[in-house]
XYZ file of N, CA, C and O in Angstrom:
872
model
N 0.839 -1.190 0.000
C 0.000 0.000 0.000
C 0.879 1.247 0.000
O 1.819 1.345 0.795
N 0.582 2.173 -0.885
C 1.375 3.401 -0.977
C 1.130 4.286 0.234
O 0.019 4.356 0.766
N 2.220 4.952 0.683
C 2.094 5.863 1.812
C 1.250 7.071 1.416
O 1.306 7.520 0.262
N 0.439 7.616 2.341
C -0.372 8.792 2.002
C 0.519 9.974 1.637
O 1.581 10.176 2.229
N 0.094 10.739 0.679
C 0.869 11.872 0.207
C 0.859 12.999 1.227
O -0.169 13.314 1.829
N 2.038 13.598 1.431
C 2.164 14.713 2.369
C 1.564 15.975 1.758
O 1.888 16.348 0.627
N 0.705 16.641 2.497
C 0.110 17.907 2.034
C 0.996 19.055 2.496
O 1.214 19.244 3.695
N 1.511 19.811 1.542
C 2.401 20.933 1.842
C 1.595 22.171 2.212
O 0.406 22.294 1.856
N 2.208 23.124 2.934
C 1.506 24.370 3.266
C 1.072 25.118 2.010
O 1.810 25.176 1.018
N -0.091 25.690 2.067
C -0.607 26.510 0.963
C -0.438 27.974 1.358
O -1.274 28.544 2.065
N 0.674 28.542 0.937
C 1.020 29.912 1.315
C 1.188 30.744 0.055
O 2.038 30.450 -0.788
N 0.387 31.784 -0.084
C 0.448 32.654 -1.257
C 1.229 33.923 -0.922
O 1.169 34.415 0.208
N 1.963 34.475 -1.891
C 2.706 35.723 -1.644
C 1.767 36.867 -1.268
O 0.651 36.966 -1.788
N 2.215 37.698 -0.351
C 1.446 38.880 0.036
C 1.826 40.024 -0.896
O 3.000 40.370 -1.023
N 0.854 40.613 -1.544
C 1.110 41.709 -2.485
C 0.383 42.955 -1.987
O -0.839 42.945 -1.819
N 1.164 44.012 -1.760
C 0.614 45.252 -1.246
C 0.817 46.373 -2.252
O 1.831 46.425 -2.948
N -0.135 47.271 -2.334
C -0.048 48.396 -3.273
C -0.723 49.619 -2.667
O -1.609 49.505 -1.814
N -0.265 50.793 -3.136
C -0.875 52.072 -2.726
C -0.879 52.258 -1.210
O -1.893 52.641 -0.609
N 0.263 51.977 -0.590
C 0.370 52.152 0.846
C 0.670 53.601 1.207
O 1.361 54.314 0.481
N 0.167 54.048 2.354
C 0.462 55.375 2.879
C 1.627 55.292 3.848
O 1.627 54.450 4.751
N 2.615 56.149 3.691
C 3.756 56.176 4.595
C 3.409 56.983 5.842
O 2.993 58.141 5.753
N 3.603 56.351 7.003
C 3.357 57.015 8.282
C 4.628 56.902 9.110
O 5.038 55.803 9.495
N 5.271 58.036 9.386
C 6.556 58.026 10.093
C 6.392 58.010 11.608
O 7.186 57.404 12.320
N 5.387 58.676 12.130
C 5.187 58.739 13.580
C 3.739 58.385 13.903
O 2.916 59.262 14.196
N 3.400 57.106 13.844
C 2.003 56.712 14.063
C 1.563 56.924 15.510
O 2.347 56.790 16.446
N 0.311 57.258 15.653
C -0.291 57.407 16.975
C -1.019 56.111 17.301
O -2.225 55.971 17.102
N -0.237 55.134 17.790
C -0.814 53.827 18.072
C -1.754 53.893 19.265
O -1.462 54.533 20.275
N -2.885 53.192 19.139
C -3.846 53.136 20.229
C -4.465 51.745 20.300
O -4.588 51.046 19.297
N -4.860 51.405 21.489
C -5.497 50.112 21.727
C -6.785 49.992 20.920
O -7.610 50.907 20.886
N -6.962 48.844 20.246
C -8.197 48.553 19.546
C -8.407 49.317 18.256
O -9.463 49.171 17.623
N -7.425 50.114 17.822
C -7.571 50.884 16.585
C -7.345 49.994 15.360
O -6.732 48.933 15.438
N -7.814 50.492 14.212
C -7.621 49.784 12.946
C -6.680 50.593 12.065
O -6.855 51.807 11.899
N -5.679 49.897 11.494
C -4.705 50.532 10.606
C -4.745 49.781 9.281
O -4.470 48.584 9.223
N -5.080 50.497 8.224
C -5.348 49.866 6.934
C -4.518 50.536 5.842
O -4.567 51.754 5.675
N -3.731 49.721 5.107
C -2.980 50.233 3.962
C -1.873 51.198 4.330
O -1.683 52.211 3.669
N -1.110 50.891 5.389
C -0.089 51.794 5.900
C 1.285 51.133 5.823
O 1.425 49.924 6.068
N 2.305 51.933 5.490
C 3.686 51.480 5.546
C 4.379 52.152 6.721
O 4.449 53.376 6.798
N 4.879 51.328 7.661
C 5.582 51.828 8.838
C 7.072 51.549 8.666
O 7.468 50.401 8.481
N 7.910 52.587 8.740
C 9.345 52.422 8.563
C 10.069 52.676 9.881
O 9.987 53.765 10.445
N 10.756 51.625 10.384
C 11.546 51.692 11.613
C 10.729 52.264 12.786
O 11.237 53.038 13.597
N 9.483 51.880 12.851
C 8.628 52.372 13.918
C 8.986 51.688 15.234
O 9.344 50.505 15.266
N 8.940 52.439 16.327
C 9.208 51.902 17.648
C 7.922 51.993 18.469
O 7.442 53.089 18.770
N 7.411 50.831 18.816
C 6.192 50.776 19.623
C 6.470 50.130 20.969
O 5.566 49.577 21.597
N 7.696 50.210 21.438
C 8.112 49.537 22.662
C 7.241 49.957 23.853
O 7.057 51.147 24.119
N 6.710 48.961 24.539
C 5.963 49.203 25.763
C 4.577 49.792 25.577
O 3.894 50.072 26.565
N 4.128 49.960 24.339
C 2.822 50.574 24.118
C 1.699 49.548 24.237
O 1.900 48.346 24.089
N 0.503 50.028 24.474
C -0.691 49.202 24.617
C -1.420 49.144 23.282
O -2.047 50.118 22.858
N -1.315 47.998 22.594
C -1.960 47.822 21.289
C -2.867 46.602 21.285
O -3.143 46.032 20.229
N -3.338 46.218 22.448
C -4.230 45.075 22.523
C -5.464 45.266 21.659
O -6.089 46.319 21.676
N -5.794 44.242 20.873
C -6.980 44.288 20.024
C -6.859 45.138 18.786
O -7.845 45.326 18.057
N -5.666 45.661 18.482
C -5.492 46.473 17.277
C -5.567 45.601 16.026
O -5.213 44.420 16.048
N -6.049 46.185 14.923
C -6.146 45.488 13.644
C -5.213 46.147 12.641
O -5.310 47.352 12.389
N -4.312 45.330 12.062
C -3.409 45.798 11.013
C -3.763 45.057 9.735
O -3.567 43.841 9.632
N -4.316 45.776 8.760
C -4.782 45.182 7.520
C -4.014 45.782 6.346
O -3.965 47.004 6.180
N -3.408 44.914 5.539
C -2.630 45.350 4.378
C -1.596 46.404 4.782
O -1.551 47.502 4.222
N -0.762 46.044 5.750
C 0.274 46.953 6.256
C 1.655 46.349 6.032
O 1.823 45.128 6.008
N 2.629 47.237 5.894
C 4.025 46.819 5.754
C 4.843 47.443 6.878
O 4.765 48.653 7.116
N 5.617 46.609 7.562
C 6.477 47.063 8.653
C 7.931 46.828 8.262
O 8.325 45.694 8.010
N 8.732 47.892 8.214
C 10.153 47.771 7.908
C 10.953 48.021 9.189
O 10.965 49.137 9.713
N 11.564 46.949 9.719
C 12.376 46.998 10.938
C 11.629 47.621 12.128
O 12.121 48.552 12.767
N 10.472 47.103 12.459
C 9.739 47.620 13.618
C 10.295 47.049 14.924
O 10.882 45.965 14.947
N 10.103 47.762 16.010
C 10.475 47.284 17.331
C 9.213 47.171 18.177
O 8.508 48.163 18.394
N 8.938 45.953 18.652
C 7.756 45.690 19.453
C 8.140 45.165 20.836
O 7.448 44.326 21.389
N 9.235 45.646 21.393
C 9.685 45.117 22.680
C 8.692 45.460 23.797
O 8.419 46.636 24.060
N 8.154 44.403 24.411
C 7.181 44.535 25.501
C 5.949 45.347 25.086
O 5.257 45.915 25.939
N 5.674 45.386 23.802
C 4.427 45.979 23.324
C 3.279 45.015 23.627
O 3.403 43.812 23.397
N 2.189 45.519 24.131
C 1.040 44.674 24.436
C 0.202 44.496 23.170
O -0.510 45.402 22.737
N 0.317 43.314 22.552
C -0.394 42.999 21.318
C -1.404 41.868 21.525
O -1.788 41.191 20.574
N -1.841 41.686 22.732
C -2.795 40.616 23.022
C -4.079 40.810 22.219
O -4.696 41.876 22.239
N -4.467 39.780 21.484
C -5.688 39.843 20.701
C -5.599 40.693 19.449
O -6.616 40.966 18.807
N -4.388 41.116 19.064
C -4.229 41.924 17.849
C -4.391 41.053 16.601
O -4.245 39.828 16.644
N -4.703 41.711 15.484
C -4.882 41.019 14.205
C -3.915 41.572 13.174
O -3.820 42.790 12.999
N -3.199 40.679 12.501
C -2.349 41.033 11.370
C -2.878 40.258 10.163
O -2.854 39.029 10.156
N -3.349 40.983 9.166
C -3.897 40.324 7.980
C -3.358 40.995 6.716
O -3.387 42.217 6.603
N -2.868 40.182 5.799
C -2.253 40.700 4.567
C -1.160 41.709 4.922
O -1.180 42.864 4.471
N -0.188 41.259 5.731
C 0.880 42.139 6.215
C 2.252 41.558 5.888
O 2.420 40.348 5.773
N 3.223 42.452 5.754
C 4.626 42.078 5.577
C 5.431 42.729 6.695
O 5.330 43.943 6.902
N 6.221 41.921 7.414
C 7.077 42.434 8.474
C 8.519 42.059 8.156
O 8.844 40.873 8.026
N 9.376 43.056 7.995
C 10.779 42.838 7.683
C 11.639 43.183 8.893
O 11.576 44.298 9.407
N 12.409 42.209 9.364
C 13.307 42.356 10.510
C 12.606 42.923 11.747
O 13.073 43.889 12.360
N 11.489 42.345 12.151
C 10.852 42.799 13.396
C 11.718 42.423 14.594
O 12.294 41.332 14.646
N 11.774 43.301 15.579
C 12.654 43.126 16.735
C 11.846 43.204 18.022
O 11.013 44.104 18.193
N 12.116 42.250 18.927
C 11.442 42.275 20.232
C 12.108 41.273 21.159
O 11.899 40.067 21.012
N 12.922 41.733 22.116
C 13.431 40.806 23.125
C 12.303 40.105 23.875
O 12.428 38.949 24.255
N 11.186 40.816 24.062
C 9.989 40.219 24.646
C 8.802 40.604 23.772
O 8.471 41.781 23.650
N 8.197 39.614 23.132
C 7.026 39.857 22.281
C 5.801 39.305 22.996
O 5.704 38.110 23.268
N 4.852 40.180 23.313
C 3.656 39.796 24.051
C 2.455 39.890 23.115
O 1.900 40.964 22.906
N 2.068 38.761 22.534
C 0.984 38.769 21.548
C 0.121 37.523 21.678
O -0.222 36.869 20.688
N -0.247 37.179 22.892
C -1.121 36.032 23.112
C -2.475 36.262 22.452
O -2.968 37.385 22.365
N -3.062 35.179 21.958
C -4.394 35.189 21.343
C -4.483 36.157 20.160
O -5.559 36.682 19.853
N -3.378 36.391 19.509
C -3.375 37.239 18.312
C -3.681 36.394 17.081
O -3.569 35.160 17.095
N -4.080 37.070 16.011
C -4.471 36.401 14.782
C -3.565 36.866 13.640
O -3.394 38.067 13.425
N -2.986 35.897 12.921
C -2.070 36.180 11.816
C -2.572 35.429 10.588
O -2.617 34.197 10.587
N -2.952 36.174 9.560
C -3.471 35.524 8.343
C -2.897 36.221 7.115
O -2.958 37.451 7.007
N -2.336 35.423 6.215
C -1.679 35.952 5.012
C -0.615 36.975 5.422
O -0.715 38.165 5.133
N 0.405 36.463 6.123
C 1.462 37.314 6.671
C 2.823 36.752 6.278
O 3.042 35.535 6.326
N 3.743 37.645 5.887
C 5.131 37.279 5.615
C 6.037 37.976 6.628
O 5.949 39.193 6.803
N 6.910 37.199 7.279
C 7.840 37.731 8.273
C 9.252 37.352 7.861
O 9.557 36.164 7.702
N 10.121 38.356 7.672
C 11.491 38.107 7.230
C 12.478 38.475 8.338
O 12.423 39.580 8.878
N 13.370 37.531 8.668
C 14.458 37.745 9.623
C 14.006 38.352 10.956
O 14.521 39.395 11.379
N 13.057 37.733 11.618
C 12.664 38.256 12.937
C 13.781 38.044 13.951
O 14.525 37.057 13.885
N 13.864 38.945 14.905
C 14.778 38.808 16.041
C 13.927 38.927 17.307
O 13.664 40.020 17.790
N 13.451 37.772 17.750
C 12.572 37.736 18.914
C 13.234 36.920 20.015
O 13.809 35.866 19.759
N 13.159 37.423 21.241
C 13.647 36.663 22.382
C 12.560 35.710 22.836
O 12.406 34.620 22.310
N 11.779 36.136 23.802
C 10.637 35.357 24.255
C 9.399 35.824 23.494
O 8.917 36.936 23.702
N 8.907 34.992 22.581
C 7.745 35.336 21.757
C 6.518 34.612 22.304
O 6.318 33.419 22.047
N 5.715 35.330 23.074
C 4.527 34.748 23.700
C 3.340 34.886 22.742
O 2.656 35.900 22.700
N 3.129 33.837 21.947
C 2.089 33.837 20.920
C 1.085 32.705 21.163
O 0.442 32.224 20.224
N 0.946 32.316 22.399
C 0.099 31.172 22.717
C -1.385 31.481 22.479
O -1.821 32.632 22.489
N -2.137 30.405 22.218
C -3.590 30.469 22.004
C -3.951 31.420 20.857
O -5.008 32.058 20.879
N -3.085 31.493 19.881
C -3.338 32.354 18.729
C -3.816 31.566 17.521
O -4.050 30.353 17.587
N -3.963 32.279 16.422
C -4.405 31.676 15.168
C -3.465 32.113 14.049
O -3.294 33.311 13.826
N -2.863 31.130 13.372
C -1.965 31.408 12.248
C -2.496 30.689 11.021
O -2.671 29.469 11.041
N -2.733 31.443 9.962
C -3.186 30.835 8.715
C -2.490 31.501 7.542
O -2.514 32.732 7.413
N -1.857 30.697 6.709
C -1.105 31.188 5.553
C -0.042 32.199 5.998
O -0.066 33.370 5.630
N 0.888 31.710 6.822
C 1.964 32.537 7.370
C 3.305 31.970 6.935
O 3.510 30.750 6.963
N 4.221 32.844 6.551
C 5.563 32.417 6.155
C 6.603 33.191 6.941
O 6.538 34.418 7.038
N 7.571 32.476 7.530
C 8.700 33.080 8.219
C 9.970 32.648 7.515
O 10.219 31.444 7.347
N 10.787 33.602 7.109
C 12.044 33.314 6.428
C 13.206 33.855 7.253
O 13.304 35.061 7.489
N 14.109 32.942 7.680
C 15.296 33.363 8.412
C 14.979 33.798 9.824
O 13.886 33.599 10.356
N 15.985 34.423 10.459
C 15.786 34.982 11.787
C 16.213 34.059 12.911
O 16.633 32.913 12.701
N 16.117 34.578 14.131
C 16.497 33.837 15.336
C 15.479 34.118 16.435
O 15.200 35.283 16.743
N 14.942 33.055 17.014
C 13.939 33.151 18.058
C 14.415 32.329 19.247
O 14.700 31.136 19.106
N 14.519 32.943 20.408
C 14.951 32.194 21.586
C 13.854 31.248 22.060
O 14.113 30.086 22.365
N 12.624 31.735 22.136
C 11.517 30.914 22.621
C 10.268 31.291 21.851
O 9.782 32.424 21.946
N 9.758 30.357 21.071
C 8.539 30.582 20.300
C 7.420 29.776 20.958
O 7.353 28.556 20.841
N 6.553 30.477 21.668
C 5.486 29.845 22.432
C 4.183 29.889 21.645
O 3.505 30.921 21.586
N 3.841 28.766 21.034
C 2.604 28.633 20.277
C 1.646 27.639 20.951
O 0.768 27.080 20.307
N 1.820 27.470 22.226
C 0.996 26.506 22.963
C -0.491 26.850 22.832
O -0.901 27.994 22.993
N -1.265 25.834 22.497
C -2.705 26.023 22.392
C -3.149 26.784 21.162
O -4.321 27.155 21.056
N -2.248 26.995 20.214
C -2.591 27.767 19.011
C -3.152 26.864 17.918
O -2.998 25.641 17.946
N -3.792 27.503 16.935
C -4.278 26.806 15.754
C -3.456 27.276 14.560
O -3.447 28.468 14.231
N -2.753 26.337 13.930
C -1.855 26.654 12.828
C -2.296 25.911 11.580
O -2.489 24.692 11.610
N -2.446 26.644 10.503
C -2.775 26.005 9.236
C -2.054 26.732 8.103
O -2.094 27.953 8.019
N -1.363 25.950 7.273
C -0.618 26.501 6.136
C 0.436 27.495 6.619
O 0.379 28.695 6.339
N 1.397 26.965 7.379
C 2.486 27.772 7.928
C 3.810 27.189 7.447
O 4.032 25.979 7.535
N 4.695 28.054 6.941
C 6.004 27.612 6.466
C 7.096 28.452 7.121
O 7.088 29.677 7.027
N 8.036 27.770 7.788
C 9.166 28.427 8.451
C 10.440 27.891 7.809
O 10.668 26.677 7.793
N 11.287 28.787 7.294
C 12.474 28.375 6.547
C 13.716 29.064 7.087
O 13.715 30.279 7.299
N 14.778 28.277 7.315
C 16.071 28.834 7.672
C 16.089 29.621 8.965
O 16.823 30.600 9.091
N 15.317 29.194 9.946
C 15.180 29.928 11.209
C 15.846 29.146 12.340
O 15.793 27.913 12.378
N 16.472 29.868 13.263
C 17.047 29.267 14.466
C 16.068 29.488 15.621
O 15.750 30.631 15.954
N 15.590 28.403 16.201
C 14.627 28.475 17.298
C 15.183 27.655 18.455
O 15.279 26.433 18.365
N 15.535 28.314 19.540
C 16.100 27.579 20.672
C 15.064 26.680 21.334
O 15.378 25.569 21.753
N 13.844 27.158 21.450
C 12.782 26.358 22.053
C 11.471 26.634 21.336
O 11.046 27.787 21.233
N 10.837 25.579 20.846
C 9.572 25.692 20.129
C 8.507 24.915 20.889
O 8.601 23.693 21.043
N 7.499 25.617 21.369
C 6.435 24.999 22.156
C 5.161 24.913 21.318
O 4.491 25.916 21.076
N 4.838 23.694 20.888
C 3.596 23.422 20.175
C 2.630 22.628 21.044
O 1.675 22.040 20.533
N 2.867 22.615 22.338
C 2.013 21.853 23.238
C 0.553 22.263 23.138
O 0.234 23.447 23.081
N -0.327 21.256 23.075
C -1.791 21.461 23.014
C -2.230 22.256 21.797
O -3.357 22.770 21.755
N -1.360 22.377 20.804
C -1.731 23.110 19.589
C -2.396 22.162 18.590
O -2.310 20.933 18.700
N -3.071 22.756 17.606
C -3.627 22.011 16.476
C -2.962 22.545 15.219
O -3.064 23.732 14.918
N -2.246 21.693 14.507
C -1.471 22.148 13.348
C -1.742 21.268 12.144
O -1.745 20.032 12.246
N -1.955 21.896 11.010
C -2.230 21.186 9.767
C -1.487 21.880 8.628
O -1.557 23.098 8.492
N -0.767 21.103 7.851
C 0.040 21.615 6.730
C 1.017 22.695 7.223
O 0.934 23.862 6.839
N 1.928 22.258 8.073
C 2.959 23.134 8.642
C 4.324 22.544 8.313
O 4.531 21.335 8.445
N 5.272 23.380 7.893
C 6.595 22.892 7.511
C 7.682 23.756 8.129
O 7.611 24.987 8.092
N 8.690 23.079 8.702
C 9.906 23.734 9.172
C 11.043 23.225 8.289
O 11.449 22.064 8.402
N 11.546 24.084 7.401
C 12.559 23.690 6.426
C 13.902 24.323 6.773
O 13.991 25.547 6.954
N 14.943 23.481 6.849
C 16.307 23.975 7.101
C 16.366 24.837 8.354
O 17.064 25.851 8.390
N 15.644 24.436 9.372
C 15.645 25.160 10.650
C 16.501 24.412 11.669
O 16.738 23.208 11.546
N 16.961 25.130 12.667
C 17.650 24.528 13.803
C 16.791 24.752 15.036
O 16.545 25.898 15.421
N 16.319 23.674 15.618
C 15.421 23.744 16.765
C 16.093 23.056 17.944
O 16.470 21.877 17.855
N 16.252 23.775 19.041
C 16.872 23.178 20.216
C 15.961 22.149 20.856
O 16.210 20.952 20.816
N 14.854 22.603 21.439
C 13.895 21.713 22.083
C 12.520 21.912 21.456
O 12.039 23.042 21.339
N 11.906 20.814 21.047
C 10.560 20.824 20.475
C 9.608 20.177 21.460
O 9.817 19.041 21.882
N 8.553 20.891 21.836
C 7.556 20.359 22.772
C 6.238 20.156 22.030
O 5.656 21.122 21.510
N 5.795 18.907 21.949
C 4.531 18.585 21.268
C 3.553 17.916 22.238
O 2.660 17.178 21.812
N 3.697 18.186 23.509
C 2.834 17.580 24.518
C 1.362 17.908 24.251
O 0.972 19.076 24.201
N 0.563 16.880 24.057
C -0.872 17.079 23.858
C -1.253 17.725 22.539
O -2.403 18.157 22.377
N -0.325 17.791 21.592
C -0.608 18.442 20.302
C -1.413 17.525 19.379
O -1.350 16.294 19.495
N -2.158 18.123 18.466
C -2.869 17.395 17.425
C -2.294 17.856 16.091
O -2.589 18.970 15.628
N -1.457 17.019 15.508
C -0.681 17.411 14.339
C -1.066 16.583 13.116
O -1.321 15.387 13.223
N -1.070 17.246 11.977
C -1.317 16.566 10.713
C -0.485 17.244 9.629
O -0.521 18.461 9.484
N 0.276 16.431 8.890
C 1.133 16.958 7.813
C 2.050 18.064 8.326
O 2.143 19.151 7.748
N 2.732 17.783 9.435
C 3.736 18.700 9.977
C 5.102 18.184 9.540
O 5.563 17.135 10.002
N 5.751 18.896 8.645
C 6.965 18.448 7.973
C 8.196 19.033 8.663
O 8.416 20.245 8.637
N 9.000 18.150 9.264
C 10.239 18.577 9.911
C 11.481 18.144 9.129
O 12.603 18.333 9.599
N 11.309 17.580 7.965
C 12.446 17.071 7.204
C 13.431 18.195 6.858
O 13.029 19.282 6.454
N 14.706 17.884 7.036
C 15.740 18.858 6.714
C 16.066 19.808 7.844
O 16.966 20.632 7.723
N 15.346 19.722 8.953
C 15.621 20.566 10.115
C 16.322 19.748 11.197
O 16.181 18.529 11.270
N 17.069 20.440 12.036
C 17.761 19.789 13.146
C 17.028 20.100 14.448
O 16.567 21.219 14.651
N 16.911 19.101 15.302
C 16.389 19.346 16.649
C 17.115 18.419 17.613
O 17.473 17.300 17.286
N 17.366 18.940 18.829
C 18.193 18.214 19.787
C 17.367 17.412 20.785
O 17.799 16.376 21.261
N 16.194 17.895 21.118
C 15.377 17.205 22.117
C 13.905 17.387 21.771
O 13.509 18.401 21.200
N 13.102 16.366 22.131
C 11.658 16.411 21.900
C 10.957 16.057 23.204
O 11.230 15.015 23.806
N 10.054 16.920 23.629
C 9.240 16.666 24.813
C 7.823 16.316 24.396
O 7.300 16.869 23.428
N 7.203 15.406 25.136
C 5.826 15.038 24.841
C 5.700 14.151 23.633
O 4.884 14.412 22.745
N 6.495 13.082 23.571
C 6.510 12.215 22.388
C 5.145 11.623 22.064
O 4.874 11.263 20.927
N 4.258 11.579 23.039
C 2.921 11.063 22.763
C 2.138 11.916 21.785
O 1.160 11.456 21.188
N 2.564 13.175 21.594
C 1.869 14.061 20.668
C 2.552 14.209 19.330
O 2.191 15.083 18.542
N 3.528 13.340 19.041
C 4.307 13.517 17.819
C 3.647 12.896 16.587
O 4.101 13.083 15.463
N 2.566 12.168 16.781
C 1.846 11.592 15.644
C 1.404 12.697 14.688
O 0.906 13.737 15.108
N 1.617 12.469 13.393
C 1.275 13.468 12.388
C 2.472 14.248 11.899
O 2.358 15.063 10.987
N 3.654 13.981 12.504
C 4.896 14.636 12.074
C 5.578 13.780 11.018
O 5.577 12.547 11.090
N 6.186 14.431 10.035
C 6.933 13.742 8.987
C 8.413 14.064 9.160
O 8.797 15.234 9.233
N 9.255 13.010 9.268
C 10.691 13.192 9.429
C 11.422 12.338 8.400
O 10.823 11.500 7.725
N 12.736 12.552 8.301
C 13.532 11.747 7.368
C 14.254 10.632 8.122
O 14.171 10.521 9.354
N 14.990 9.796 7.381
C 15.656 8.645 7.988
C 16.671 9.067 9.043
O 16.788 8.433 10.101
N 17.424 10.121 8.768
C 18.443 10.576 9.721
C 17.795 11.057 11.018
O 18.255 10.726 12.112
N 16.719 11.805 10.902
C 16.026 12.274 12.100
C 15.454 11.106 12.896
O 15.446 11.134 14.124
N 15.001 10.072 12.196
C 14.478 8.894 12.876
C 15.557 8.226 13.715
O 15.305 7.782 14.847
N 16.787 8.180 13.183
C 17.879 7.565 13.949
C 18.175 8.346 15.227
O 18.544 7.769 16.250
N 18.004 9.662 15.179
C 18.220 10.484 16.370
C 17.089 10.312 17.380
O 17.307 10.372 18.596
N 15.881 10.108 16.867
C 14.721 9.971 17.749
C 14.575 8.567 18.329
O 13.858 8.377 19.319
N 15.237 7.590 17.729
C 15.032 6.192 18.126
C 15.214 5.965 19.624
O 14.365 5.315 20.260
N 16.288 6.464 20.270
C 16.413 6.232 21.725
C 15.270 6.861 22.519
O 14.804 6.281 23.514
N 14.815 8.057 22.099
C 13.716 8.702 22.807
C 12.420 7.917 22.641
O 11.647 7.750 23.593
N 12.173 7.420 21.428
C 10.970 6.633 21.179
C 10.995 5.322 21.964
O 9.975 4.884 22.515
N 12.176 4.722 22.026
C 12.287 3.467 22.770
C 11.996 3.693 24.246
O 11.265 2.922 24.880
N 12.533 4.772 24.796
C 12.277 5.086 26.193
C 10.807 5.378 26.449
O 10.243 4.981 27.473
N 10.179 6.101 25.520
C 8.758 6.452 25.668
C 7.875 5.203 25.653
O 6.886 5.127 26.390
N 8.252 4.215 24.837
C 7.469 2.998 24.712
C 7.878 1.926 25.716
O 7.310 0.827 25.720
N 8.886 2.225 26.524
C 9.326 1.240 27.511
C 10.159 0.114 26.933
O 10.217 -0.982 27.489
N 10.797 0.392 25.794
C 11.619 -0.632 25.136
C 13.060 -0.512 25.638
O 13.634 0.572 25.652
N 13.628 -1.665 26.064
C 15.032 -1.676 26.475
C 15.878 -2.230 25.351
O 15.539 -3.264 24.762
N 16.956 -1.564 25.049
C 17.899 -2.020 24.024
C 19.166 -2.461 24.737
O 19.862 -1.648 25.345
N 19.467 -3.751 24.691
C 20.605 -4.308 25.418
C 21.682 -4.786 24.445
O 21.393 -5.155 23.322
């Protein structure tokens, strides 16, 4: 019987036109920003909970300790976003491209990601616990700790990434492609069903799988 075919992420390029340049935006909680280009904007420590960003472009923004809980990013491009602490729990990301992010602790738990692409960058801790992910592609990114615990993920791919610790405790995964990426440790092996790996990765996981299943190798 042939193995079921892997479904790849369906991610379309974000195309923006006729954007308005805003150099010193007056950010406010719950406001809507539509068709705006932000260049090197600093929103550090500001309250932007529930804000909506629609068809916006961010060039080297700083969101350190910015409160983005429940914010929405739709049809947006973010280039080199910076945040030692990113606070964006329960935020929504749809049709978004992120290039070379520099995030320390990225608190994005219980959020929604659909048709999102991340290229490059370095993330110390990417917390997606309890999130819903569909059609997400991450390429060439260094992630020290990736928490997918209790998340639901479908058609998600990590390509040529380096992942220190991957946590899939209680996750519901389908067509999650880890081939070509490196990871050193996996927590919650009971939730790894639905992940696709290559032969080399399987050899690295074999001792962990044996321990999880209670198999002794003598």
